Amino acid sequence: MMVTMHATHPTFGRQHGLIYRDGTSPVLEDALDRAYASITRGDVDAGMQSLHEDLAVLRDTTPAVVWDEVCREQCLRHRLRTILRQDPITRRCYAKPRGYAGDAVLLDMIYERGPRQWDDVSSIGRKVCEFLVDTPTSRGVRNRRDLVAAKIDALARRVARPRVLSIACGHLREARVSQAAADNRLAAYIAFDQDPESLAVVKREHSRGGVQSSHGMVKQLVTGEVRFLDLDFAYAAGLYDYLNDDFAAKLTAVMFASLRRGGKALVANFAPEAPERGYMEAFMDWNVIYRSEDEVAQFASLIPTEQIAEMEVYRDPCGSIIYLELTRR
């Protein structure tokens, strides 16, 4: 698809320094060329760093329609695409073998700093992957897993045999980190997900540790078709980035209503300053909703304030993920 932007955005070039001719941007082309040159001569970290920085700026200073219809297409036409898809993370995310980006297998590569087997990965692909698993967003994803595990362990020290629910659990990797889960000190650890392949991994790896897998759609929680009650901790670590504001608020209210007195709900969302946002969208086709602290706080808007004993909004140490934590009165 070729799009000429002059008629729609007559002042776009003067405002942003980008002149589009036949659906291409010379500024973007230059950024892609420079990254390609750096990566192919072996300076992968420098090439990836400049590419991430350039794409983040272009994404944030370009009208959304231009970014979606022109910039991303131009990225996918550039010879750099072939180089970047030698990286197993970029390749899998774009291919979406399970039908969606950011699946549990891809998250495992972030957790483990690469695929378990590197046999079919080129040297450049491996270096690109090593760069991606050390970005602030990837570090934030690992911190998120560890934070949830720490919350579960703290809960098990405070409450005897607590009940825990993970919504959109993926492979439930926090259960590997949690000592309370390993020691089977939870009365229930419910792993809820729509992906049967992810739940198959959970069953295989955690069935002897008291984990109960539950297959279903998130909308079934909101409609009440599926209900979980008397929980001490309910969390959704990697889901809210894909939910619109209205649905996110409804789901948060459902999670909160499922809690016992003193129970906690925890949700997470990528922060808008994530430096990988341009690369994720342009080369990985990984589209999420980025939100600020104020926007994340609005997830609690449907919960009566008198029912909330404590509400905290805070950032991951890397600054890439924002958390909302609610305690029921």
Coordinates of C-alpha atoms in Angstrom, one line a residue:
M1 CA 0.0 0.0 0.0
M2 CA 1.3 3.4 -1.0
V3 CA 0.0 6.5 0.9
T4 CA 0.8 10.1 0.0
M5 CA 0.4 12.3 3.0
H6 CA 0.6 15.8 1.6
A7 CA -3.1 16.3 1.1
T8 CA -4.1 14.9 4.5
H9 CA -1.2 16.5 6.5
P10 CA -0.1 19.6 4.5
T11 CA 2.0 21.0 7.3
F12 CA 3.4 17.7 8.6
G13 CA 6.8 18.1 7.0
R14 CA 7.3 21.6 8.4
Q15 CA 6.2 20.6 11.9
H16 CA 8.2 17.4 12.2
G17 CA 10.9 17.5 9.6
L18 CA 9.5 14.5 7.8
I19 CA 8.5 14.9 4.1
Y20 CA 6.5 12.0 2.7
R21 CA 6.8 11.2 -1.0
D22 CA 5.0 8.1 -2.3
G23 CA 4.4 6.8 1.1
T24 CA 8.0 7.0 2.4
S25 CA 9.8 9.2 4.9
P26 CA 13.5 10.1 4.1
V27 CA 14.1 10.6 7.9
L28 CA 12.8 7.1 8.7
E29 CA 14.7 5.7 5.7
D30 CA 17.9 7.2 7.0
A31 CA 17.3 5.8 10.5
L32 CA 16.8 2.3 9.1
D33 CA 19.8 2.6 6.8
R34 CA 22.0 3.6 9.7
A35 CA 20.8 0.8 11.9
Y36 CA 21.3 -1.7 9.1
A37 CA 24.9 -0.5 8.5
S38 CA 25.8 -0.8 12.2
I39 CA 24.2 -4.2 12.7
T40 CA 25.7 -5.8 9.5
R41 CA 29.2 -4.6 10.3
G42 CA 29.0 -6.2 13.7
D43 CA 28.1 -3.3 16.0
V44 CA 24.7 -4.7 16.9
D45 CA 24.2 -3.0 20.2
A46 CA 24.8 0.5 18.7
G47 CA 22.6 -0.2 15.8
M48 CA 19.7 -1.5 17.9
Q49 CA 20.1 1.3 20.4
S50 CA 19.9 4.0 17.7
L51 CA 17.0 2.1 16.0
H52 CA 15.0 2.0 19.2
E53 CA 15.6 5.7 20.0
D54 CA 14.7 6.8 16.4
L55 CA 11.6 4.7 16.2
A56 CA 10.4 5.9 19.7
V57 CA 10.8 9.5 18.6
L58 CA 9.1 9.0 15.3
R59 CA 6.2 7.1 16.8
D60 CA 5.6 9.9 19.4
T61 CA 5.9 12.8 16.9
T62 CA 4.0 11.3 14.0
P63 CA 0.2 11.4 13.6
A64 CA -1.2 8.0 14.4
V65 CA -2.5 7.5 10.9
V66 CA 0.9 8.2 9.4
W67 CA 2.7 5.9 11.8
D68 CA 0.2 3.0 11.2
E69 CA -0.2 3.3 7.4
V70 CA 3.2 4.6 6.3
C71 CA 6.0 4.3 8.9
R72 CA 5.4 0.7 9.9
E73 CA 4.9 -0.4 6.3
Q74 CA 8.1 1.3 5.4
C75 CA 9.9 -0.6 8.2
L76 CA 8.6 -3.9 6.9
R77 CA 9.7 -3.1 3.3
H78 CA 13.3 -2.3 4.4
R79 CA 16.1 -4.8 4.1
L80 CA 16.6 -4.4 7.9
R81 CA 13.5 -6.6 8.4
T82 CA 15.3 -9.7 7.2
I83 CA 18.2 -9.1 9.6
L84 CA 15.9 -8.5 12.6
R85 CA 13.8 -11.6 12.0
Q86 CA 16.9 -13.7 12.5
D87 CA 16.2 -12.9 16.2
P88 CA 13.8 -15.5 17.6
I89 CA 11.9 -13.0 19.7
T90 CA 11.2 -10.6 16.8
R91 CA 10.4 -13.5 14.5
R92 CA 8.0 -15.3 16.9
C93 CA 6.2 -12.1 17.9
Y94 CA 5.5 -11.1 14.3
A95 CA 4.5 -14.6 13.2
K96 CA 2.1 -15.1 16.2
P97 CA 2.0 -18.9 16.1
R98 CA -0.6 -18.9 18.9
G99 CA -2.6 -16.2 17.3
Y100 CA -1.4 -13.3 19.4
A101 CA 1.7 -11.4 20.2
G102 CA 3.6 -11.7 23.5
D103 CA 2.6 -15.3 24.1
A104 CA 3.9 -17.4 26.9
V105 CA 6.7 -18.9 24.9
L106 CA 8.0 -15.5 23.9
L107 CA 7.8 -14.4 27.6
D108 CA 9.9 -17.5 28.5
M109 CA 12.6 -16.2 26.1
I110 CA 12.6 -12.9 28.0
Y111 CA 12.7 -14.7 31.4
E112 CA 15.5 -17.0 30.3
R113 CA 17.4 -14.3 28.3
G114 CA 16.9 -16.2 25.0
P115 CA 15.6 -19.4 23.6
R116 CA 16.5 -22.7 25.3
Q117 CA 18.1 -23.9 22.1
W118 CA 20.2 -21.5 20.0
D119 CA 21.0 -24.1 17.3
D120 CA 19.0 -22.4 14.5
V121 CA 19.9 -18.8 15.4
S122 CA 22.5 -16.9 13.4
S123 CA 25.2 -14.9 15.2
I124 CA 23.5 -11.6 14.3
G125 CA 20.1 -13.0 15.4
R126 CA 21.6 -14.0 18.7
K127 CA 23.1 -10.6 19.3
V128 CA 19.9 -8.9 18.5
C129 CA 18.1 -11.2 20.9
E130 CA 20.7 -10.5 23.6
F131 CA 20.0 -6.8 23.1
L132 CA 16.3 -7.2 23.3
V133 CA 16.3 -9.3 26.5
D134 CA 18.3 -6.6 28.3
T135 CA 16.1 -3.6 27.4
P136 CA 14.2 -1.8 30.2
T137 CA 10.9 -3.4 29.2
S138 CA 12.4 -6.9 29.3
R139 CA 14.0 -6.2 32.7
G140 CA 10.6 -4.9 33.8
V141 CA 8.9 -8.1 32.7
R142 CA 11.3 -10.2 34.7
N143 CA 10.9 -7.9 37.7
R144 CA 7.1 -8.3 37.3
R145 CA 7.4 -12.0 37.7
D146 CA 9.6 -11.7 40.7
L147 CA 7.4 -9.0 42.3
V148 CA 4.3 -11.3 42.0
A149 CA 6.2 -14.2 43.5
A150 CA 7.4 -12.0 46.4
K151 CA 3.8 -10.9 47.0
I152 CA 2.6 -14.5 47.2
D153 CA 5.4 -15.4 49.6
A154 CA 4.6 -12.4 51.8
L155 CA 0.9 -13.4 51.8
A156 CA 1.8 -16.9 52.8
R157 CA 3.7 -15.6 55.8
R158 CA 0.8 -13.5 56.9
V159 CA -2.2 -15.8 56.1
A160 CA -2.3 -19.5 56.6
R161 CA -3.1 -21.4 53.4
P162 CA -4.1 -18.5 51.3
R163 CA -6.1 -18.7 48.0
V164 CA -4.5 -17.1 45.0
L165 CA -5.8 -16.4 41.4
S166 CA -3.7 -15.6 38.4
I167 CA -5.7 -14.2 35.5
A168 CA -4.1 -14.7 32.0
C169 CA -1.5 -16.9 33.7
G170 CA 0.6 -17.9 30.7
H171 CA 3.1 -20.5 31.9
L172 CA 2.8 -19.2 35.5
R173 CA 6.5 -18.7 35.8
E174 CA 6.1 -16.8 39.1
A175 CA 5.2 -20.1 40.6
R176 CA 8.8 -21.2 39.9
V177 CA 10.1 -18.3 41.9
S178 CA 7.7 -18.3 44.8
Q179 CA 8.9 -20.3 47.8
A180 CA 5.4 -20.6 49.1
A181 CA 4.2 -22.2 45.9
A182 CA 7.2 -24.6 45.8
D183 CA 6.4 -25.6 49.4
N184 CA 2.7 -26.1 48.6
R185 CA 1.7 -23.6 51.3
L186 CA -1.3 -22.3 49.3
A187 CA -4.8 -23.7 49.8
A188 CA -5.4 -22.9 46.2
Y189 CA -3.4 -21.4 43.3
I190 CA -5.8 -21.0 40.4
A191 CA -4.2 -20.5 37.0
F192 CA -6.8 -19.0 34.6
D193 CA -6.1 -18.6 30.9
Q194 CA -7.7 -18.8 27.4
D195 CA -4.7 -20.6 25.8
P196 CA -4.9 -24.4 26.2
E197 CA -1.3 -24.7 25.2
S198 CA -0.2 -22.5 28.1
L199 CA -2.4 -24.4 30.5
A200 CA -1.0 -27.7 29.3
V201 CA 2.5 -26.4 30.5
V202 CA 1.0 -25.3 33.8
K203 CA -0.5 -28.8 34.4
R204 CA 2.7 -30.5 33.4
E205 CA 5.0 -28.5 35.6
H206 CA 2.8 -27.5 38.6
S207 CA 0.1 -30.1 39.1
R208 CA 1.9 -31.6 42.1
G209 CA 2.3 -28.2 43.7
G210 CA -1.4 -27.6 44.2
V211 CA -1.9 -25.4 41.2
Q212 CA -5.4 -25.7 39.6
S213 CA -5.6 -24.8 35.9
S214 CA -8.8 -23.2 34.7
H215 CA -9.6 -22.6 31.0
G216 CA -11.8 -19.7 30.1
M217 CA -12.1 -16.2 28.5
V218 CA -11.5 -13.1 30.5
K219 CA -14.9 -11.8 29.4
Q220 CA -16.5 -14.7 31.2
L221 CA -15.2 -13.2 34.5
V222 CA -16.8 -9.8 33.7
T223 CA -20.1 -11.3 32.7
G224 CA -20.2 -13.6 35.8
E225 CA -20.2 -16.8 33.8
V226 CA -17.0 -17.8 35.6
R227 CA -16.6 -16.7 39.2
F228 CA -13.9 -17.1 41.8
L229 CA -14.6 -16.2 45.4
D230 CA -12.9 -16.0 48.8
L231 CA -9.5 -15.1 47.4
D232 CA -6.6 -13.6 49.4
F233 CA -4.7 -12.4 46.3
A234 CA -5.9 -11.9 42.7
Y235 CA -3.6 -10.6 40.0
A236 CA -3.3 -10.0 36.3
A237 CA 0.3 -9.3 35.4
G238 CA 0.4 -9.3 31.6
L239 CA -3.2 -8.7 30.5
Y240 CA -4.2 -5.0 31.0
D241 CA -2.0 -3.7 28.2
Y242 CA -4.5 -5.2 25.8
L243 CA -7.8 -4.1 27.5
N244 CA -9.7 -0.9 26.8
D245 CA -10.4 1.4 29.7
D246 CA -14.0 0.3 30.2
F247 CA -13.3 -3.4 30.3
A248 CA -10.2 -2.9 32.5
A249 CA -12.3 -1.1 35.1
K250 CA -15.0 -3.8 35.0
L251 CA -12.5 -6.5 35.4
T252 CA -10.7 -4.8 38.3
A253 CA -14.1 -4.5 40.0
V254 CA -14.7 -8.2 39.5
M255 CA -11.2 -9.0 40.9
F256 CA -11.7 -6.8 43.9
A257 CA -15.2 -8.3 44.6
S258 CA -13.6 -11.8 44.6
L259 CA -11.4 -10.9 47.6
R260 CA -11.9 -11.7 51.2
R261 CA -11.5 -9.0 53.8
G262 CA -7.8 -7.9 53.7
G263 CA -7.3 -9.5 50.4
K264 CA -5.3 -7.8 47.6
A265 CA -5.7 -7.3 43.9
L266 CA -2.7 -6.4 41.7
V267 CA -2.7 -5.4 38.0
A268 CA 0.2 -4.1 35.8
N269 CA 0.4 -2.0 32.7
F270 CA 3.3 -0.9 30.5
A271 CA 4.3 2.7 31.0
P272 CA 4.1 5.2 28.0
E273 CA 7.8 6.0 28.2
A274 CA 8.8 2.4 27.3
P275 CA 11.7 3.0 24.9
E276 CA 10.9 -0.2 22.9
R277 CA 7.4 0.9 21.9
G278 CA 8.3 2.0 18.4
Y279 CA 10.3 -1.2 17.7
M280 CA 7.7 -3.4 19.1
E281 CA 5.0 -2.0 16.9
A282 CA 7.0 -1.6 13.7
F283 CA 9.0 -4.8 13.6
M284 CA 7.2 -7.2 16.0
D285 CA 3.6 -6.1 15.3
W286 CA 3.2 -6.2 19.1
N287 CA 0.7 -3.5 20.0
V288 CA -0.2 -2.7 23.6
I289 CA -2.0 0.1 25.3
Y290 CA 0.5 2.2 27.3
R291 CA -0.9 4.1 30.3
S292 CA 0.3 6.7 32.9
E293 CA -0.1 6.4 36.6
D294 CA -3.3 8.5 36.5
E295 CA -4.8 6.2 33.8
V296 CA -3.8 3.0 35.7
A297 CA -5.5 4.5 38.9
Q298 CA -8.7 4.8 36.9
F299 CA -8.9 1.0 36.8
A300 CA -10.4 1.2 40.3
S301 CA -13.1 3.8 39.3
L302 CA -16.0 1.3 39.6
I303 CA -15.1 0.2 43.1
P304 CA -16.8 2.0 46.0
T305 CA -14.1 3.9 47.8
E306 CA -15.4 2.8 51.2
Q307 CA -14.5 -0.8 50.3
I308 CA -10.9 0.1 49.6
A309 CA -8.6 0.0 52.7
E310 CA -5.5 0.9 50.7
M311 CA -4.7 1.9 47.1
E312 CA -1.2 2.1 45.8
V313 CA 0.1 3.1 42.3
Y314 CA 3.8 2.6 41.7
R315 CA 6.4 1.9 39.1
D316 CA 8.8 -0.9 38.5
P317 CA 12.4 0.1 39.3
C318 CA 13.1 0.1 35.5
G319 CA 10.3 2.6 35.0
S320 CA 8.7 0.5 32.3
I321 CA 5.7 -1.0 34.2
I322 CA 3.1 0.7 36.4
Y323 CA 1.2 -1.3 39.1
L324 CA -2.1 -0.8 40.8
E325 CA -2.5 -2.6 44.1
L326 CA -5.8 -2.6 46.0
T327 CA -6.5 -3.9 49.5
R328 CA -10.1 -4.7 50.5
R329 CA -11.5 -3.3 53.7

